Coordinates of C-alpha atoms in Angstrom, one line a residue:
Chain M
M1 CA -70.5 -85.9 105.4
I2 CA -68.7 -88.8 103.7
E3 CA -66.0 -90.8 105.5
L4 CA -63.9 -93.6 104.1
H5 CA -62.0 -95.7 106.6
N6 CA -59.2 -98.0 105.4
V7 CA -61.1 -98.7 102.2
T8 CA -59.4 -101.2 99.9
K9 CA -60.7 -102.5 96.6
I10 CA -59.1 -105.5 94.9
Y11 CA -60.9 -106.5 91.7
A12 CA -61.5 -110.2 91.1
G13 CA -58.5 -111.9 89.4
Q14 CA -56.1 -109.1 90.3
T15 CA -53.5 -108.9 93.0
V16 CA -52.8 -105.2 92.9
P17 CA -55.4 -103.2 94.8
A18 CA -57.3 -100.6 92.7
V19 CA -57.7 -98.6 95.8
N20 CA -55.4 -99.2 98.7
N21 CA -56.2 -98.5 102.4
L22 CA -57.8 -95.2 101.7
T23 CA -58.9 -93.0 104.6
L24 CA -60.6 -89.7 103.6
K25 CA -63.2 -87.4 104.9
I26 CA -65.4 -85.2 102.8
E27 CA -67.1 -82.5 104.8
E28 CA -70.7 -81.4 104.5
G29 CA -71.2 -78.9 101.7
E30 CA -67.7 -79.4 100.4
T31 CA -66.6 -80.2 96.8
C32 CA -63.8 -82.7 96.9
V33 CA -62.1 -83.4 93.6
F34 CA -60.4 -86.8 93.0
V35 CA -57.7 -86.3 90.5
G36 CA -55.0 -88.4 89.1
P37 CA -53.9 -90.2 85.9
S38 CA -56.1 -93.0 84.4
G39 CA -56.2 -96.1 86.4
C40 CA -55.3 -94.4 89.7
G41 CA -58.6 -95.7 91.2
K42 CA -60.4 -92.4 91.4
S43 CA -63.6 -93.6 89.6
T44 CA -63.5 -96.8 91.7
I45 CA -63.7 -94.7 94.9
L46 CA -66.7 -92.8 93.5
R47 CA -68.5 -95.9 92.5
M48 CA -67.9 -97.5 95.9
I49 CA -69.7 -94.6 97.6
N50 CA -73.0 -95.4 95.9
R51 CA -72.3 -99.1 96.0
M52 CA -72.0 -99.6 92.2
I53 CA -68.9 -101.4 93.4
E54 CA -68.5 -103.1 96.8
Q55 CA -65.3 -102.5 98.7
T56 CA -63.1 -105.4 99.5
S57 CA -62.5 -104.2 103.0
G58 CA -62.9 -101.1 105.1
T59 CA -66.0 -99.0 105.8
I60 CA -67.7 -96.1 104.1
L61 CA -69.9 -93.9 106.2
I62 CA -72.4 -91.3 105.0
N63 CA -73.6 -89.1 107.9
N64 CA -72.1 -91.6 110.3
K65 CA -74.1 -94.5 108.9
D66 CA -72.4 -97.5 107.2
I67 CA -73.6 -97.5 103.6
R68 CA -73.9 -101.3 103.7
E69 CA -76.8 -100.9 106.1
T70 CA -78.9 -99.2 103.4
D71 CA -80.5 -101.0 100.4
P72 CA -78.3 -100.1 97.4
D73 CA -81.3 -98.8 95.3
R74 CA -82.5 -96.7 98.2
L75 CA -79.0 -95.4 98.8
R76 CA -78.5 -94.5 95.2
M77 CA -81.9 -92.6 95.0
G78 CA -80.5 -90.3 97.6
I79 CA -77.2 -89.6 95.8
G80 CA -77.0 -87.6 92.6
Y81 CA -74.9 -89.4 90.0
V82 CA -73.5 -87.9 86.8
I83 CA -71.2 -89.7 84.5
Q84 CA -69.1 -88.5 81.6
Q85 CA -71.2 -90.4 79.0
I86 CA -74.3 -88.9 80.7
G87 CA -76.3 -92.0 79.9
L88 CA -79.6 -90.3 79.1
L89 CA -82.3 -92.8 78.2
P90 CA -82.6 -92.2 74.5
H91 CA -86.2 -93.5 74.3
R92 CA -87.4 -91.0 76.9
T93 CA -88.0 -87.3 76.5
I94 CA -85.9 -84.8 78.5
A95 CA -88.7 -84.3 81.0
E96 CA -89.0 -88.0 81.5
N97 CA -85.3 -88.4 81.9
I98 CA -85.1 -85.7 84.5
S99 CA -88.1 -87.1 86.4
I100 CA -86.7 -90.6 86.9
V101 CA -85.7 -90.3 90.5
P102 CA -88.8 -88.2 91.5
R103 CA -90.9 -91.0 90.0
L104 CA -89.0 -93.6 92.0
Y105 CA -89.9 -91.6 95.1
G106 CA -93.5 -91.5 93.9
W107 CA -94.0 -87.8 93.6
D108 CA -97.3 -86.7 92.0
K109 CA -97.4 -85.5 88.4
E110 CA -97.9 -81.9 89.1
R111 CA -95.0 -81.7 91.5
I112 CA -92.7 -83.5 89.0
R113 CA -93.8 -81.2 86.1
K114 CA -93.0 -78.1 88.2
R115 CA -89.6 -79.5 89.3
V116 CA -88.6 -80.4 85.8
D117 CA -89.2 -76.9 84.6
E118 CA -87.5 -75.4 87.6
L119 CA -84.4 -77.6 86.9
L120 CA -84.3 -76.9 83.2
E121 CA -84.2 -73.2 84.0
L122 CA -81.6 -73.8 86.7
V123 CA -79.2 -75.4 84.3
G124 CA -79.8 -72.8 81.6
L125 CA -82.2 -74.5 79.2
D126 CA -85.5 -73.2 78.0
P127 CA -88.2 -75.5 79.5
D128 CA -90.8 -75.0 76.7
E129 CA -88.3 -75.7 74.1
T130 CA -86.5 -78.6 75.7
R131 CA -88.9 -80.6 77.8
S132 CA -90.5 -82.8 75.1
K133 CA -87.4 -83.3 73.0
F134 CA -85.4 -86.5 72.9
P135 CA -81.8 -86.6 73.9
A136 CA -80.6 -87.2 70.3
Q137 CA -82.0 -83.8 69.5
L138 CA -79.7 -82.0 71.9
S139 CA -76.1 -80.8 71.6
G140 CA -73.4 -82.3 73.7
G141 CA -73.4 -79.4 76.1
Q142 CA -77.1 -79.4 76.4
M143 CA -77.0 -83.1 77.2
Q144 CA -74.5 -82.5 80.0
R145 CA -76.8 -79.9 81.4
V146 CA -79.7 -82.3 81.4
G147 CA -77.4 -84.9 83.0
V148 CA -76.7 -82.5 85.9
A149 CA -80.4 -81.5 86.1
R150 CA -81.4 -85.2 86.3
A151 CA -78.9 -85.8 89.1
M152 CA -80.3 -82.9 91.1
A153 CA -83.9 -83.8 90.5
A154 CA -84.8 -85.0 93.9
D155 CA -82.4 -82.5 95.5
P156 CA -80.0 -85.1 96.9
P157 CA -77.6 -83.8 99.6
I158 CA -74.7 -85.7 97.9
M159 CA -73.6 -85.7 94.3
L160 CA -71.1 -88.0 92.7
M161 CA -69.7 -86.6 89.4
D162 CA -67.4 -88.7 87.2
E163 CA -65.9 -86.3 84.7
P164 CA -69.2 -84.7 84.2
F165 CA -67.9 -82.1 81.8
G166 CA -65.4 -84.3 80.1
A167 CA -67.2 -85.0 76.8
V168 CA -67.6 -81.4 75.6
D169 CA -65.3 -79.0 73.9
P170 CA -63.1 -76.7 76.2
I171 CA -65.2 -73.6 75.7
V172 CA -68.5 -75.2 76.6
R173 CA -66.7 -77.0 79.5
G174 CA -65.6 -73.6 80.8
H175 CA -69.2 -72.4 80.7
L176 CA -70.5 -75.5 82.4
Q177 CA -67.9 -75.3 85.1
D178 CA -68.7 -71.6 85.9
E179 CA -72.4 -72.2 85.9
F180 CA -72.0 -75.2 88.2
L181 CA -69.8 -73.3 90.6
K182 CA -72.5 -70.6 90.8
L183 CA -75.1 -73.3 91.5
Q184 CA -73.0 -75.0 94.1
R185 CA -72.4 -71.7 95.9
E186 CA -76.2 -71.7 96.6
M187 CA -76.8 -75.4 96.9
K188 CA -73.9 -76.3 99.2
K189 CA -74.1 -79.9 98.3
T190 CA -71.5 -82.4 99.3
I191 CA -69.8 -83.3 96.1
C192 CA -67.3 -85.9 95.0
F193 CA -65.9 -84.9 91.6
V194 CA -63.6 -87.0 89.5
T195 CA -61.4 -85.6 86.8
H196 CA -58.0 -86.2 85.3
D197 CA -57.6 -82.5 84.6
I198 CA -55.6 -80.7 87.3
N199 CA -56.9 -77.3 86.0
E200 CA -60.5 -78.5 86.5
A201 CA -59.6 -79.8 89.9
I202 CA -58.1 -76.4 91.0
K203 CA -61.1 -74.6 89.6
M204 CA -63.9 -76.8 91.0
G205 CA -62.5 -78.1 94.3
D206 CA -62.7 -76.9 97.8
K207 CA -60.4 -79.8 98.5
I208 CA -58.3 -81.8 96.1
A209 CA -57.3 -85.4 96.6
I210 CA -54.5 -86.6 94.3
F211 CA -54.2 -90.3 93.7
E212 CA -51.5 -92.5 92.2
K213 CA -52.0 -96.2 91.7
G214 CA -54.8 -96.5 94.2
Q215 CA -52.9 -94.5 96.8
L216 CA -53.9 -91.1 98.2
V217 CA -50.8 -89.0 97.7
Q218 CA -52.0 -85.6 98.9
H219 CA -55.2 -84.1 100.2
G220 CA -55.8 -80.4 100.8
T221 CA -57.1 -77.2 99.5
P222 CA -56.0 -76.2 96.0
Q223 CA -53.8 -73.5 97.5
E224 CA -52.1 -75.9 99.9
I225 CA -51.4 -78.4 97.1
L226 CA -50.1 -75.7 94.7
A227 CA -48.0 -74.1 97.3
N228 CA -46.5 -77.3 98.8
P229 CA -46.6 -80.2 96.4
K230 CA -45.8 -83.2 98.6
N231 CA -43.6 -85.1 96.3
E232 CA -42.2 -85.4 92.8
F233 CA -45.3 -87.1 91.5
V234 CA -47.6 -84.2 92.6
R235 CA -45.1 -81.7 91.3
T236 CA -45.0 -83.4 87.9
F237 CA -48.8 -83.8 87.8
I238 CA -49.3 -80.1 88.5
G239 CA -46.8 -79.2 85.8
Y240 CA -44.1 -76.5 85.5
D241 CA -46.6 -73.7 85.5
R242 CA -47.4 -74.5 89.1
V243 CA -47.1 -70.9 90.2
V244 CA -49.2 -69.6 87.3
K245 CA -51.9 -72.1 88.3
M246 CA -51.8 -70.8 91.8
L247 CA -52.5 -67.3 90.4
T248 CA -55.8 -68.7 89.1
L249 CA -57.0 -69.0 92.7
F250 CA -57.0 -65.2 93.4
Q251 CA -59.0 -62.4 91.9
V252 CA -57.2 -59.2 90.8
R253 CA -59.5 -57.3 93.2
S254 CA -57.8 -58.9 96.1
I255 CA -54.4 -57.3 95.6
T256 CA -55.5 -54.0 94.0
K257 CA -53.7 -51.0 95.4
G258 CA -54.4 -47.3 95.4
N259 CA -51.0 -45.9 94.6
Y260 CA -52.0 -44.0 91.4
S261 CA -52.7 -40.5 90.4
I262 CA -55.6 -39.4 88.3
I263 CA -54.4 -37.1 85.6
R264 CA -56.7 -34.8 83.7
E265 CA -55.8 -33.6 80.2
N266 CA -54.8 -30.1 81.5
E267 CA -52.5 -31.6 84.2
L268 CA -50.3 -33.4 81.7
A269 CA -47.7 -30.7 81.8
N270 CA -47.0 -31.1 85.5
I271 CA -47.7 -34.8 85.7
R272 CA -44.3 -35.5 87.4
Q273 CA -45.0 -33.0 90.1
K274 CA -48.5 -34.4 90.8
M275 CA -47.3 -38.0 90.9
D276 CA -44.5 -37.1 93.3
D277 CA -46.9 -35.2 95.5
E278 CA -49.3 -38.1 95.7
G279 CA -46.6 -40.7 96.0
A280 CA -48.0 -42.5 93.0
A281 CA -46.3 -45.2 90.9
V282 CA -48.6 -44.8 88.0
G283 CA -50.7 -42.1 86.4
I284 CA -54.2 -42.8 85.0
L285 CA -55.3 -40.5 82.2
M286 CA -59.0 -39.6 82.6
N287 CA -61.1 -38.1 79.9
E288 CA -64.0 -35.6 80.4
S289 CA -66.5 -38.4 81.3
T290 CA -64.1 -39.6 84.0
R291 CA -63.4 -42.8 82.1
P292 CA -59.8 -44.1 82.3
C293 CA -58.4 -43.7 78.8
G294 CA -54.7 -44.2 79.3
L295 CA -52.0 -45.2 81.7
I296 CA -48.4 -44.2 82.2
T297 CA -45.9 -45.4 84.7
R298 CA -42.9 -43.6 86.3
D299 CA -40.6 -45.8 84.1
D300 CA -42.3 -44.6 81.0
L301 CA -41.9 -41.0 82.1
E302 CA -38.2 -41.4 82.8
K303 CA -37.6 -43.2 79.6
A304 CA -39.4 -40.5 77.7
G305 CA -37.3 -37.7 79.3
D306 CA -38.4 -34.1 79.0
V307 CA -41.1 -34.1 76.4
S308 CA -44.3 -32.2 75.6
P309 CA -47.6 -32.9 77.2
E310 CA -48.8 -34.2 73.8
K311 CA -46.1 -36.8 73.7
I312 CA -47.0 -37.9 77.3
K313 CA -50.6 -38.2 76.3
E314 CA -49.6 -40.3 73.3
I315 CA -47.6 -42.7 75.5
A316 CA -50.4 -43.0 78.0
C317 CA -53.0 -43.6 75.3
S318 CA -50.9 -46.3 73.7
K319 CA -51.9 -48.3 76.8
K320 CA -55.6 -47.4 76.7
D321 CA -56.5 -51.1 77.0
A322 CA -54.2 -51.9 79.8
F323 CA -57.2 -52.2 82.2
I324 CA -58.5 -55.3 83.7
D325 CA -61.8 -56.3 85.4
G326 CA -61.4 -56.8 89.2
D327 CA -63.2 -60.2 88.9
L328 CA -60.6 -61.6 86.6
L329 CA -57.8 -63.8 88.0
L330 CA -54.2 -63.0 88.7
N331 CA -53.0 -65.2 85.8
D332 CA -55.1 -63.1 83.4
A333 CA -53.5 -60.0 84.9
L334 CA -50.0 -61.4 84.4
S335 CA -50.8 -62.3 80.8
L336 CA -52.2 -58.8 80.1
M337 CA -49.0 -57.3 81.6
L338 CA -46.9 -59.3 79.3
E339 CA -49.1 -58.4 76.4
W340 CA -48.9 -54.6 77.1
D341 CA -45.3 -54.9 78.2
S342 CA -46.3 -52.9 81.3
D343 CA -45.6 -53.5 85.0
Y344 CA -48.9 -51.9 85.9
L345 CA -52.5 -52.4 85.0
G346 CA -55.5 -50.4 85.9
V347 CA -58.3 -52.3 87.6
V348 CA -61.9 -51.5 86.8
D349 CA -65.3 -52.5 87.9
G350 CA -67.3 -52.0 84.8
T351 CA -66.0 -48.6 83.7
Q352 CA -65.3 -47.4 87.3
L353 CA -61.6 -47.3 88.2
I354 CA -60.9 -49.1 91.5
G355 CA -57.1 -49.2 91.6
V356 CA -54.0 -50.5 90.0
V357 CA -52.2 -53.8 90.2
S358 CA -48.5 -54.3 89.5
L359 CA -46.2 -57.1 88.6
G360 CA -44.5 -56.6 92.0
D361 CA -47.9 -57.0 93.8
I362 CA -48.4 -60.4 92.0
R363 CA -44.9 -61.5 93.0
E364 CA -45.5 -60.4 96.5
C365 CA -48.8 -62.3 96.6
V366 CA -47.1 -65.5 95.4
R367 CA -44.3 -65.1 97.9
R368 CA -46.8 -64.7 100.7
K369 CA -49.0 -67.6 99.6
E370 CA -46.1 -69.9 99.2
G371 CA -45.1 -69.2 102.7
E372 CA -48.5 -70.0 104.2
Chain O
M1 CA -103.8 -126.6 33.1
N2 CA -107.1 -127.5 34.5
W3 CA -109.2 -124.5 35.7
E4 CA -111.5 -126.7 37.7
R5 CA -108.6 -128.1 39.7
Y6 CA -107.5 -124.5 40.4
L7 CA -111.0 -123.7 41.7
D8 CA -111.0 -127.0 43.7
A9 CA -107.6 -126.1 45.2
L10 CA -108.7 -122.5 45.9
S11 CA -111.8 -123.7 47.6
R12 CA -109.7 -125.6 50.1
V13 CA -107.4 -122.6 50.8
P14 CA -109.5 -120.8 53.5
H15 CA -109.5 -123.9 55.7
E16 CA -105.9 -124.8 55.2
L17 CA -104.8 -121.2 55.4
A18 CA -106.6 -120.8 58.7
I19 CA -104.9 -123.9 60.2
H20 CA -101.6 -122.7 58.9
I21 CA -102.0 -119.3 60.5
I22 CA -103.1 -120.8 63.8
M23 CA -100.2 -123.2 63.7
V24 CA -97.7 -120.3 63.0
L25 CA -99.2 -118.0 65.6
I26 CA -99.2 -120.7 68.3
S27 CA -95.7 -121.8 67.6
L28 CA -94.5 -118.2 67.5
A29 CA -96.2 -117.4 70.8
V30 CA -94.7 -120.4 72.5
A31 CA -91.3 -119.8 71.0
I32 CA -91.4 -116.1 72.2
A33 CA -92.6 -117.2 75.6
V34 CA -89.6 -119.6 75.9
S35 CA -86.9 -117.7 74.1
L36 CA -87.4 -114.2 75.5
P37 CA -86.9 -115.2 79.1
I38 CA -84.0 -117.5 78.1
G39 CA -82.4 -114.5 76.4
V40 CA -83.0 -112.3 79.4
I41 CA -81.7 -114.8 81.9
L42 CA -78.6 -115.6 79.8
T43 CA -77.6 -111.9 79.8
R44 CA -77.9 -111.6 83.6
P45 CA -74.4 -111.6 85.2
R46 CA -75.0 -114.7 87.3
F47 CA -76.0 -116.9 84.3
R48 CA -73.7 -115.5 81.8
K49 CA -71.6 -118.7 81.9
L50 CA -74.5 -120.8 80.9
G51 CA -75.0 -118.7 77.8
A52 CA -72.5 -120.5 75.5
L53 CA -74.0 -123.9 76.5
V54 CA -77.6 -123.0 75.9
M55 CA -76.8 -121.2 72.6
N56 CA -75.0 -124.3 71.4
I57 CA -77.9 -126.5 72.1
L58 CA -80.2 -124.1 70.3
N59 CA -77.7 -123.9 67.4
I60 CA -77.9 -127.7 67.1
F61 CA -81.7 -127.6 66.9
Q62 CA -81.4 -124.9 64.3
A63 CA -79.0 -127.0 62.2
F64 CA -81.5 -129.8 61.9
P65 CA -83.3 -129.6 58.6
G66 CA -87.0 -128.7 59.1
M67 CA -88.1 -132.0 57.6
A68 CA -85.9 -134.0 60.0
I69 CA -87.4 -132.2 63.0
I70 CA -90.9 -132.8 61.8
A71 CA -90.1 -136.4 61.2
L72 CA -88.4 -136.8 64.6
T73 CA -91.3 -135.3 66.6
M74 CA -93.6 -137.9 65.2
P75 CA -92.3 -140.9 67.2
V76 CA -92.4 -138.7 70.4
L77 CA -95.6 -136.7 70.0
G78 CA -97.5 -138.7 67.4
L79 CA -99.5 -137.4 64.5
G80 CA -101.6 -134.2 64.2
L81 CA -101.4 -130.5 64.7
K82 CA -99.8 -130.6 68.2
P83 CA -96.6 -132.4 67.3
A84 CA -96.3 -130.1 64.2
I85 CA -96.5 -127.1 66.5
G86 CA -93.9 -128.7 68.8
A87 CA -91.5 -129.1 65.8
L88 CA -92.1 -125.6 64.7
V89 CA -91.4 -124.2 68.2
V90 CA -88.0 -126.0 68.2
Q91 CA -87.2 -124.3 64.9
A92 CA -88.3 -120.9 66.0
L93 CA -86.4 -120.7 69.3
L94 CA -82.9 -119.8 68.2
P95 CA -83.4 -116.6 66.2
I96 CA -85.5 -115.1 68.9
A97 CA -83.2 -116.1 71.8
R98 CA -80.1 -115.1 69.8
N99 CA -81.5 -111.7 68.9
T100 CA -82.8 -111.1 72.5
I101 CA -79.3 -111.7 73.7
A102 CA -77.7 -109.6 71.0
G103 CA -80.2 -106.8 71.6
L104 CA -79.7 -106.8 75.4
Y105 CA -75.9 -106.8 75.1
G106 CA -76.2 -104.1 72.5
V107 CA -77.7 -101.6 75.0
D108 CA -75.1 -98.9 75.8
P109 CA -73.6 -99.9 79.2
N110 CA -73.4 -96.3 80.2
I111 CA -77.2 -96.0 79.9
K112 CA -77.6 -99.0 82.2
E113 CA -75.0 -97.6 84.6
A114 CA -76.7 -94.3 84.8
A115 CA -80.1 -95.9 85.3
Q116 CA -78.8 -98.2 88.0
G117 CA -76.8 -95.3 89.6
M118 CA -80.0 -93.3 90.0
G119 CA -81.5 -96.1 92.1
M120 CA -83.6 -98.0 89.5
S121 CA -83.9 -101.6 90.7
E122 CA -82.6 -104.4 88.5
K123 CA -86.1 -105.2 87.4
K124 CA -86.9 -101.6 86.5
V125 CA -83.7 -101.3 84.5
L126 CA -84.6 -104.4 82.6
F127 CA -88.2 -103.4 81.8
E128 CA -87.8 -99.7 81.5
V129 CA -84.4 -99.4 79.9
E130 CA -83.0 -102.7 78.5
L131 CA -86.0 -104.3 76.9
P132 CA -87.3 -101.1 75.2
L133 CA -83.9 -100.4 73.9
A134 CA -83.3 -104.0 72.7
M135 CA -86.8 -104.2 71.2
P136 CA -86.0 -103.5 67.6
V137 CA -83.4 -106.3 67.6
I138 CA -85.6 -108.7 69.4
L139 CA -88.5 -108.0 66.9
A140 CA -86.1 -108.6 64.0
G141 CA -85.5 -112.1 65.5
I142 CA -89.2 -112.7 65.8
R143 CA -89.6 -111.8 62.2
T144 CA -86.9 -114.2 61.1
S145 CA -88.6 -116.9 63.1
A146 CA -92.0 -116.1 61.7
V147 CA -90.9 -116.4 58.1
Y148 CA -89.1 -119.5 58.9
V149 CA -92.1 -121.1 60.7
V150 CA -94.4 -120.2 57.8
S151 CA -92.2 -122.1 55.3
V152 CA -91.3 -125.1 57.5
G153 CA -95.0 -125.2 58.4
T154 CA -95.8 -126.5 55.0
L155 CA -94.0 -129.7 56.0
A156 CA -96.4 -130.2 58.9
A157 CA -98.8 -131.9 56.5
Y158 CA -96.4 -134.9 56.4
I159 CA -97.4 -135.7 60.0
D160 CA -101.0 -134.8 59.5
G161 CA -100.6 -131.3 60.9
G162 CA -102.7 -129.8 58.1
G163 CA -102.1 -126.4 56.7
L164 CA -101.1 -125.3 53.3
G165 CA -98.7 -128.3 53.1
N166 CA -101.8 -130.4 52.5
L167 CA -102.4 -128.8 49.2
I168 CA -98.8 -129.2 48.2
I169 CA -98.6 -132.8 49.2
T170 CA -101.9 -133.6 47.4
G171 CA -100.4 -131.9 44.3
L172 CA -97.2 -133.9 44.6
N173 CA -99.0 -137.2 45.0
M174 CA -101.5 -136.6 42.2
L175 CA -99.1 -134.7 40.0
W176 CA -101.5 -131.8 40.0
A177 CA -99.4 -128.7 39.4
E178 CA -102.3 -126.5 40.2
F179 CA -102.5 -127.6 43.8
I180 CA -98.8 -127.1 44.2
I181 CA -98.9 -123.6 42.8
V182 CA -101.9 -122.6 45.0
G183 CA -100.4 -124.2 48.1
A184 CA -96.9 -122.8 47.6
G185 CA -98.2 -119.5 46.4
F186 CA -100.3 -118.9 49.4
G187 CA -97.4 -120.1 51.6
A188 CA -95.2 -117.4 50.0
L189 CA -97.9 -114.7 50.4
L190 CA -98.3 -115.6 54.0
A191 CA -94.6 -115.4 54.7
I192 CA -94.5 -112.0 53.0
F193 CA -97.5 -110.9 55.0
F194 CA -95.9 -111.9 58.3
D195 CA -92.6 -110.3 57.3
R196 CA -94.2 -107.0 56.4
G197 CA -96.7 -107.0 59.3
L198 CA -94.0 -107.6 61.8
S199 CA -91.7 -105.0 60.3
Y200 CA -94.6 -102.6 60.8
V201 CA -94.9 -103.6 64.4
E202 CA -91.1 -103.2 64.7
Y203 CA -91.4 -99.7 63.3
K204 CA -94.2 -98.9 65.7
L205 CA -92.5 -100.3 68.8
T206 CA -89.1 -98.7 68.1
P207 CA -88.5 -96.2 70.8
P208 CA -89.3 -92.7 69.5
G209 CA -85.9 -91.4 70.3
F210 CA -84.4 -93.9 68.0
S211 CA -86.3 -93.0 64.9
I212 CA -84.7 -89.5 65.3
I213 CA -81.2 -90.9 65.4
K214 CA -81.8 -92.8 62.2

């Protein structure tokens, strides 16, 4: 647990505080993302926690102990630190880079060797291929992975990450974020994460702290902040697509409903009857191998009027791709609805149909969450 | 051309060359022992302000012609090898100190930040990160100084310091071109030898990760 009490930092020769009277608590096992425009003081806060910068006033406690009571080098050995520029030692191999902190702790060679291989695998690198390479031989994404592995080497309970995925292209960044989230779900470390990217903050954070000019503006869960931006600054910082961003917090699975009818090829003729009987809003066309291969809504049927089963099949099959994986997010579902010009999507788990989701359900979800 | 004089001059080469090499090695060693710590200290945050002052003093030393330094050490340190070495040290300080400072400042601050942030002590950061990474630049400074000291070393003979300068001065006094050619020739060869030798050391000491970048 990290607590900051009335922490202020004024850099030498400046009158405006870089961080102004900040009080903030980061719970054990929680990822708190510091986000804000450049110069808002977010990196300064991070660097005060491992005493790379000393605060001008106020106290910082880690597990109820004032950090000024610990020798700075000792303190830092116990805190993982990842920076955007990574800062791998170019004259040391990857294995040597990762083993810096374990060597400071004086682990024996065998233990270090094992730990290095374990970490390389953990961050998705092949140990045999990577361990004796030099940093310059790796790609940007690989270097970031090594940077994260190095910070986790001695399994510190706390990690400070200053735009750790900022220096790679968006696709690699997405991968790294996903992998790190997966790791964190198991590791449950206490993480302070700095970024200027609100999307990254929403994705990575259990809590988000938004800063402006050294001042904490709003602190809360991504949902709280997206549902109730505290002021104009936060609103602007989030952007006009606030509600769409909120959709990224929920999986399609969470609002999937069962108001659909399964239609076999031989039932096409009395499809209306069957859907009425089952009170379904949408019919899912199944082929012989019980795979969903088409989708037709009540609207579609009404628009089509009285037509032959072949025509109905044609309409249904024209939306044969209007199915979405239950793990995907509501914003993906919305996008797919727009793409297929359909109020309904089928939701699948692999090839198994698990329900349908409608534009109305998404609206309903937003309305409910905004109210919370 | 007098072949006998050539042989005479050549017969004196081993002795003078040995003295010259000793003179150069000692001056270099002393200069490194003084300049390297100066360079390190002047790049530490607390002493950064002193940097300009010390570098200016060294610059003034460097601006003195070699001959003048040699001449000026005589009244202070007298005649012989020791004052000659003293003069050479003064001449060798600047390139090494300057390159040490440039090399240390040239180390990527992010690498230092990461090292410090992981809990490496200031000393560890200096010896395990900064100096190895600055080494190619520092060695280039030592090379410059070495070549410089070899050539200025020929002037040591004026204050009885010995070395290859003895041959040249004899040649000048007696108007024996052979002695001048032999003395100057070996001086040049020695300079080239030091330059190549140190550039090999530089190549060997360059951190392995660097050779990959280049």
